[in-house]
CSV table of C-alpha atoms and ligand atoms in Angstrom, one decimal:
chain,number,residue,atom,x,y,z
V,1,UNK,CA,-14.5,-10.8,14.2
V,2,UNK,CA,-16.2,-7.3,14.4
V,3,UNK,CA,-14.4,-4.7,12.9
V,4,UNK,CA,-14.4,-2.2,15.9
V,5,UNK,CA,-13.1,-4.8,18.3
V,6,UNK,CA,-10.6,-5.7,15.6
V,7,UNK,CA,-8.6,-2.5,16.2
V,8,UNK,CA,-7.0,-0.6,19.6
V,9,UNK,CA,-9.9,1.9,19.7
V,10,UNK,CA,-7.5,3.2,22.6
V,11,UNK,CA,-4.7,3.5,21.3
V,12,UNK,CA,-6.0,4.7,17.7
V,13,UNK,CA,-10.1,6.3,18.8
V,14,UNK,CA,-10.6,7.0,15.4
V,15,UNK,CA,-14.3,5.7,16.0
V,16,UNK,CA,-14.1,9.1,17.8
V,17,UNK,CA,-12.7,11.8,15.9
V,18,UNK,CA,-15.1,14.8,17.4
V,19,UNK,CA,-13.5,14.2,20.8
V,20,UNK,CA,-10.6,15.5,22.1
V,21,UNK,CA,-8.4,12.7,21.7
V,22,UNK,CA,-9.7,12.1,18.2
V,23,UNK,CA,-8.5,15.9,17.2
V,24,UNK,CA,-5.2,15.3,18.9
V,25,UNK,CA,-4.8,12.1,17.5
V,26,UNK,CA,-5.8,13.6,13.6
V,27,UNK,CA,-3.5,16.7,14.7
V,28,UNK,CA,-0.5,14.7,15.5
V,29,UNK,CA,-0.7,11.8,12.6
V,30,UNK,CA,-1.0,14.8,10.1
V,31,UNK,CA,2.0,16.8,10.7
V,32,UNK,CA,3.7,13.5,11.1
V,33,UNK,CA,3.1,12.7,7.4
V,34,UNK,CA,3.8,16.1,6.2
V,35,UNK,CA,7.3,15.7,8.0
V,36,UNK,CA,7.6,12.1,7.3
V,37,UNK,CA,6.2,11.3,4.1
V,38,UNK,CA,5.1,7.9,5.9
V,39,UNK,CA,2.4,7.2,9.4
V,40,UNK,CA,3.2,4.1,10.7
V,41,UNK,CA,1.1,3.0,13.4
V,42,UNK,CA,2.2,-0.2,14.6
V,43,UNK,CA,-0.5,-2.1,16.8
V,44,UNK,CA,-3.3,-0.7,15.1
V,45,UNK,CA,-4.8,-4.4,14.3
V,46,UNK,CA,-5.2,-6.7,17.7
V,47,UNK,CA,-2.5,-9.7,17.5
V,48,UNK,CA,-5.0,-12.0,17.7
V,49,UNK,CA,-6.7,-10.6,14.9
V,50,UNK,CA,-4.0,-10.6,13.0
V,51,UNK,CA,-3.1,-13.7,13.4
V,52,UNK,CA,-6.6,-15.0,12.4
V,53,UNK,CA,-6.6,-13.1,9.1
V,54,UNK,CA,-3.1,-14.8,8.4
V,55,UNK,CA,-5.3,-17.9,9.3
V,56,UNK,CA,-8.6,-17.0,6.9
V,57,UNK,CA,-6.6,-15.7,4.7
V,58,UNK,CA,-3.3,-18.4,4.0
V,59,UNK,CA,-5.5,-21.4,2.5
V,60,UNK,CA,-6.9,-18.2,-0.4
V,61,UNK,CA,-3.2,-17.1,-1.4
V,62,UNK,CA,-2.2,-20.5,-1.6
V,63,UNK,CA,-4.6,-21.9,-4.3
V,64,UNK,CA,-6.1,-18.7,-5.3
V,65,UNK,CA,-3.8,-16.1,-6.0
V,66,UNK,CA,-3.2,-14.7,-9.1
V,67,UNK,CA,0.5,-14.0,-9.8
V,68,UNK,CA,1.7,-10.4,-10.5
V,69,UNK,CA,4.7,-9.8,-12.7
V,70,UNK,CA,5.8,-6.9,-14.2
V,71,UNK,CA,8.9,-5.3,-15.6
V,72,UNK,CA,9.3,-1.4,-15.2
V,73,UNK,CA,11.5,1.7,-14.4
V,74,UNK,CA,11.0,3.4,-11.4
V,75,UNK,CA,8.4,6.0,-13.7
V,76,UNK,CA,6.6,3.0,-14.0
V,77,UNK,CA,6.0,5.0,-17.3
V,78,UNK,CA,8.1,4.1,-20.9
V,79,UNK,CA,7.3,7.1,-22.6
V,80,UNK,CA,9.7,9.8,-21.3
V,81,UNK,CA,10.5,13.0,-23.3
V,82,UNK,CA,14.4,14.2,-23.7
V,83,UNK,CA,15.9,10.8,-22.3
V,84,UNK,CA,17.9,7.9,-23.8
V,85,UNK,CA,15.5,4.7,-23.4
V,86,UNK,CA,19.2,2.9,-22.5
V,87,UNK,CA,19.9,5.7,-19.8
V,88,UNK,CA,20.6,4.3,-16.2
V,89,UNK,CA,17.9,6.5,-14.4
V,90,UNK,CA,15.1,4.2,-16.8
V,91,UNK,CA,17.0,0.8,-15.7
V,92,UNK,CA,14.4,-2.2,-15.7
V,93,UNK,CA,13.5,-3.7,-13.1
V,94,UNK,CA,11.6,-7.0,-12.3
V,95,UNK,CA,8.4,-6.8,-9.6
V,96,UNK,CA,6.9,-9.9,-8.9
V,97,UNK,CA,3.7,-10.9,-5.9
V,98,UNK,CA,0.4,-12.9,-5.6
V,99,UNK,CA,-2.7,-10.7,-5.3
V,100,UNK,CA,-5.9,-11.9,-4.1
V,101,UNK,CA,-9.1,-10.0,-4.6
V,102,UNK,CA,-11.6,-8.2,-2.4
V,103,UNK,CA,-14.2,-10.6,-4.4
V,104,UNK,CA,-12.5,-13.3,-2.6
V,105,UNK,CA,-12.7,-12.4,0.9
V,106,UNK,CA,-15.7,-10.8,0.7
V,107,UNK,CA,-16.8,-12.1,3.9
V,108,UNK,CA,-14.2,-11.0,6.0
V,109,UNK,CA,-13.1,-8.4,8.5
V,110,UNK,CA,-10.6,-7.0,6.5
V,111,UNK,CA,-13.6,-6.4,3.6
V,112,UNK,CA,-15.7,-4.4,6.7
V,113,UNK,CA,-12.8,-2.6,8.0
V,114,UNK,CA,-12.5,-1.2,4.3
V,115,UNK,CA,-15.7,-0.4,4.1
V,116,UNK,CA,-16.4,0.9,7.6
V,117,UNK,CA,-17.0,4.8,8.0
V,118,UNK,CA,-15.0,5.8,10.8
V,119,UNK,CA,-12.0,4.6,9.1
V,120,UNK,CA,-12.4,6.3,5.7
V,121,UNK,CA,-13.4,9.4,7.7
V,122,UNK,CA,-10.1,8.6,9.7
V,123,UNK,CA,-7.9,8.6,6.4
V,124,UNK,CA,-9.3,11.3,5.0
V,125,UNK,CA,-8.8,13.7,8.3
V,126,UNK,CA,-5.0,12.2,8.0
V,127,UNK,CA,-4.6,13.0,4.4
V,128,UNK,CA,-6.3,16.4,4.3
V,129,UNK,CA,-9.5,15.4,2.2
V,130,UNK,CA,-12.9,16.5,3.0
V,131,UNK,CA,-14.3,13.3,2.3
V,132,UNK,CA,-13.0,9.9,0.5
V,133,UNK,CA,-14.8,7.0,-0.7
V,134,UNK,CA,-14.1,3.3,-1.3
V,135,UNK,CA,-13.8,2.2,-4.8
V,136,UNK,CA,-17.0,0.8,-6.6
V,137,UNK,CA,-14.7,-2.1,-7.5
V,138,UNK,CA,-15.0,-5.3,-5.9
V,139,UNK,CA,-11.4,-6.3,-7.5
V,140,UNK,CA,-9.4,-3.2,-7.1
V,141,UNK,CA,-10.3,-1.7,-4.1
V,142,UNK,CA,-9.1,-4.5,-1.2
V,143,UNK,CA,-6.7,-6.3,-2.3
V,144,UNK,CA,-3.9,-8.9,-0.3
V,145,UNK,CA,-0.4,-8.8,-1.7
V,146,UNK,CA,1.9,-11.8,-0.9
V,147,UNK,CA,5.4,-12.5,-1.6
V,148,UNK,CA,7.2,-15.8,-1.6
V,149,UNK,CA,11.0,-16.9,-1.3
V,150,UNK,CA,12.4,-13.9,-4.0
V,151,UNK,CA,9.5,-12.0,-4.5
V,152,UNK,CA,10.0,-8.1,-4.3
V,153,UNK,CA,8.6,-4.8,-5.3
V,154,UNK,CA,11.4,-2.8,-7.2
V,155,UNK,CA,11.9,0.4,-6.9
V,156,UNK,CA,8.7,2.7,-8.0
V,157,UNK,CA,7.0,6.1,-7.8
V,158,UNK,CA,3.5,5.7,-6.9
V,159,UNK,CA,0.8,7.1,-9.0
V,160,UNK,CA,-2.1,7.3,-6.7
V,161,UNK,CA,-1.5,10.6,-4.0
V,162,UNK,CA,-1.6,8.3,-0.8
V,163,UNK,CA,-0.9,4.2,0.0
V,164,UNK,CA,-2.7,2.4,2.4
V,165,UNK,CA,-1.3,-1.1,3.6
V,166,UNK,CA,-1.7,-2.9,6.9
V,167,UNK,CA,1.0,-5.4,7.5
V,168,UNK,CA,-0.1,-9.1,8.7
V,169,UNK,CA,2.9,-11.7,7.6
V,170,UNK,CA,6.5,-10.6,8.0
V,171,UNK,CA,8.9,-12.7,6.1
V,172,UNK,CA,12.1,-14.7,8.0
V,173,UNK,CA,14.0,-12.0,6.7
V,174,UNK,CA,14.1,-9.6,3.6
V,175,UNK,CA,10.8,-7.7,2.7
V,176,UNK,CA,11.8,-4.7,4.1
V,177,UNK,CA,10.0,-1.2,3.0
V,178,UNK,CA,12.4,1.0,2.0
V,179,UNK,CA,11.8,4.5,1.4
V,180,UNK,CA,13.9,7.5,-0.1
V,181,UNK,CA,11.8,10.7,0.6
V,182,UNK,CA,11.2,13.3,-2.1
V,183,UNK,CA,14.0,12.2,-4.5
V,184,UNK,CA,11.7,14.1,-7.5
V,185,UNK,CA,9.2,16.8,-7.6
V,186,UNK,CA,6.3,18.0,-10.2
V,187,UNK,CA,8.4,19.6,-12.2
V,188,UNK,CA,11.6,17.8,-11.8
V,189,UNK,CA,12.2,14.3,-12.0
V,190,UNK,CA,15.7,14.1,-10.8
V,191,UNK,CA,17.2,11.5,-13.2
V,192,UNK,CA,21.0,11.7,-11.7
V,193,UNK,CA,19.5,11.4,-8.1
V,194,UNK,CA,17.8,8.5,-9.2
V,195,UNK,CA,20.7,6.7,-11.0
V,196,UNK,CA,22.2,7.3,-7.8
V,197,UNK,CA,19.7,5.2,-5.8
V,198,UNK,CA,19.3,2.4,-8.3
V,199,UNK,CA,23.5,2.7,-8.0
V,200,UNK,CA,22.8,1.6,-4.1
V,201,UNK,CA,24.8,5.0,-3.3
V,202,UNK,CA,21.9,7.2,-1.7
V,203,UNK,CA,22.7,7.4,1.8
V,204,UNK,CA,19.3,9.0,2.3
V,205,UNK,CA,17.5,5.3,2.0
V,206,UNK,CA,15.2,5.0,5.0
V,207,UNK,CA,14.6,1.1,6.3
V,208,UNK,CA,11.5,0.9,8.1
V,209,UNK,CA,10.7,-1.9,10.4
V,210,UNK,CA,7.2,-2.9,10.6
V,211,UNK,CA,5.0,-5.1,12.8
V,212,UNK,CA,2.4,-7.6,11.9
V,213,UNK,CA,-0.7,-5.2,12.6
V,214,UNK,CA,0.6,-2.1,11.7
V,215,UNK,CA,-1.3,0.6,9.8
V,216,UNK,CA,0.6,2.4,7.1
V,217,UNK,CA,0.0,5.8,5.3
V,218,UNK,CA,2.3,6.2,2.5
V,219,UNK,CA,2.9,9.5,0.0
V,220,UNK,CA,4.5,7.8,-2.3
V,221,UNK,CA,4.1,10.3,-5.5
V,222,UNK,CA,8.1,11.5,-4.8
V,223,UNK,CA,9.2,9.2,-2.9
V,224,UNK,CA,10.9,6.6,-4.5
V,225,UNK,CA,10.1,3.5,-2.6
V,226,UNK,CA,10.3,-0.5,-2.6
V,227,UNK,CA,10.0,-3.9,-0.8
V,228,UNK,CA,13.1,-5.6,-0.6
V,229,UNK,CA,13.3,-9.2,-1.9
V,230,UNK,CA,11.6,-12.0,0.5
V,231,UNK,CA,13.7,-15.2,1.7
V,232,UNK,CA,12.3,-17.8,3.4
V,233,UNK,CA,9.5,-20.0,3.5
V,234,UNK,CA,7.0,-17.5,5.5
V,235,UNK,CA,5.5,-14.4,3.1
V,236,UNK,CA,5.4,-11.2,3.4
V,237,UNK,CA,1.3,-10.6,3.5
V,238,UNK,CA,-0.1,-7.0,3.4
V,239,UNK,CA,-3.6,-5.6,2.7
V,240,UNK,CA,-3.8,-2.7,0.5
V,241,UNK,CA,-7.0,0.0,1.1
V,242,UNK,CA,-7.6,1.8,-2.0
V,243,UNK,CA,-9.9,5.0,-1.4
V,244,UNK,CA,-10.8,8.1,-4.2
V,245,UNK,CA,-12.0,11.6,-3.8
V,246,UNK,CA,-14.9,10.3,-5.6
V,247,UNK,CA,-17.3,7.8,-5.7
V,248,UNK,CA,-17.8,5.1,-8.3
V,249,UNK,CA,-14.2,4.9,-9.2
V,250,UNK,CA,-13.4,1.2,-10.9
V,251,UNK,CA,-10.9,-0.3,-12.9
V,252,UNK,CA,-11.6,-1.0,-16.7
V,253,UNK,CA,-11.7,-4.4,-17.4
V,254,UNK,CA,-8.3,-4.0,-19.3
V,255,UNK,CA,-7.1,-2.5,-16.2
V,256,UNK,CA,-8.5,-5.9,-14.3
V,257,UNK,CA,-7.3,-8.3,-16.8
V,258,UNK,CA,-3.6,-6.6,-16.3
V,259,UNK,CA,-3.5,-6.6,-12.7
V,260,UNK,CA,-5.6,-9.6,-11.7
V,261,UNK,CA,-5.3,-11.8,-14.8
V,262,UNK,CA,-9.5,-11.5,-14.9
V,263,UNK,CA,-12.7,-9.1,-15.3
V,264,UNK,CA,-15.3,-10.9,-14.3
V,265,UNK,CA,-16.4,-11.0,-10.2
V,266,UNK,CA,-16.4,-14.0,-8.4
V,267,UNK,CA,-19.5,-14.8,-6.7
W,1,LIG,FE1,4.1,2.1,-4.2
């Protein structure tokens, strides 16, 4: 699998930004995540491609995966100022995936299409950066997210500016990305709109259907977001492209250890 005939270059030409269609294509995607908060490009991976990193990847998250649980409010922070620890807006909630490592598919596709030029150029044009880089991290920067029967990712503000995640397994049902756009600001972090949408009363809770193979740009620093719970026997089975302003950014081993249940590389 080549990484350029892994994706609809005509559909998506991001090998091609100087042309016309690549302008119009940057033009287009940007404005849609200023309105949006979200891009979803759905058939950016081929099928067939995606089914064969399902394939590569399956046997790895099966024996290999490290599992991923964590309790947290929606802050994912427990230091707050001027708020009750028992207050409803700081409600804890239970996240729980498997995470394989770049380390361990370092020979695939998805490993080149991280690394590849064109589409770091392509996600930086989107987000409004001059340039980004992938991380110097082995670990941290690619990593595959999986969840099982009852696995979910409760509701969370990012910390990161910008999410990358291409889709490749949906569940029989559940794992649904659901979204609730700007529910807090810089300066404001909106604890009675938030007891409202851990209440299940927000009406302003965005479903969003995705396709195995679809390319997601996420601003998810106030937007309250989550993956709904998984049921069935098929996962749920993203990627997740993690890219910096600068180069050399790593995790610290106690960073690793926390998310990956290691430090060291493999191979
Ligand atoms: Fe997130």
């Amino acid at each position: 699998m080549n990484v350029s005939g892994s994706i609809d270059l005509e559909k998506y030409p991001i090998h091609q930004l100087d042309s016309t269609a690549g302008f119009e294509l940057v033009d287009r995607f940007r404005s849609e995540l200023e309105t949006n908060g979200a891009l979803i490009m759905a058939g950016f991976l081929r099928q067939s491609v995606v089914e064969e990193c399902v394939a590569q990847l399956s046997p790895i998250i099966e024996k290999e995966s490290f599992v991923h649980n964590r309790e947290h409010n929606i802050y994912f922070d427990d230091h707050l100022d001027n708020v009750a620890v028992d207050a409803s807006a700081l409600a804890r909630m239970h996240t729980t995936s498997l995470t394989v490592c770049g380390d361990q598919i370092a020979s695939s596709m998805l490993w080149d299409l991280y690394q590849w030029q064109p589409m770091i150029d392509f996600i930086a044009a989107i987000v409004g950066k001059d340039r980004l880089y992938p991380m110097d991290d082995p670990l941290a920067g690619l990593n595959i997210k999986s969840f099982r029967d009852g696995d979910v990712t409760n509701w969370h503000f990012d910390r990161s500016e910008f999410t990358i995640t291409l889709l490749l397994q949906q569940p029989i049902s559940g794992g649904v990305f659901q979204i609730r756009q700007n529910l807090r600001s810089d300066g404001n972090p909106n604890y009675s709109g938030v007891e409202k949408l851990l209440e299940g009363k927000d009406q302003k809770v965005r479903s969003v259907h995705l396709e195995p193979g679809t390319l997601t740009v996420f601003k998810g620093k106030h937007s309250a977001h989550r993956v709904s719970p998984v049921s069935g026997s098929r996962k749920r089975i993203v990627a997740v492209f993690s890219y910096f302003d600068s180069p050399g950014v790593r995790f610290s081993d106690e960073d690793r250890i926390q998310f990956y249940g290691r430090s060291q590389v493999i191979n």
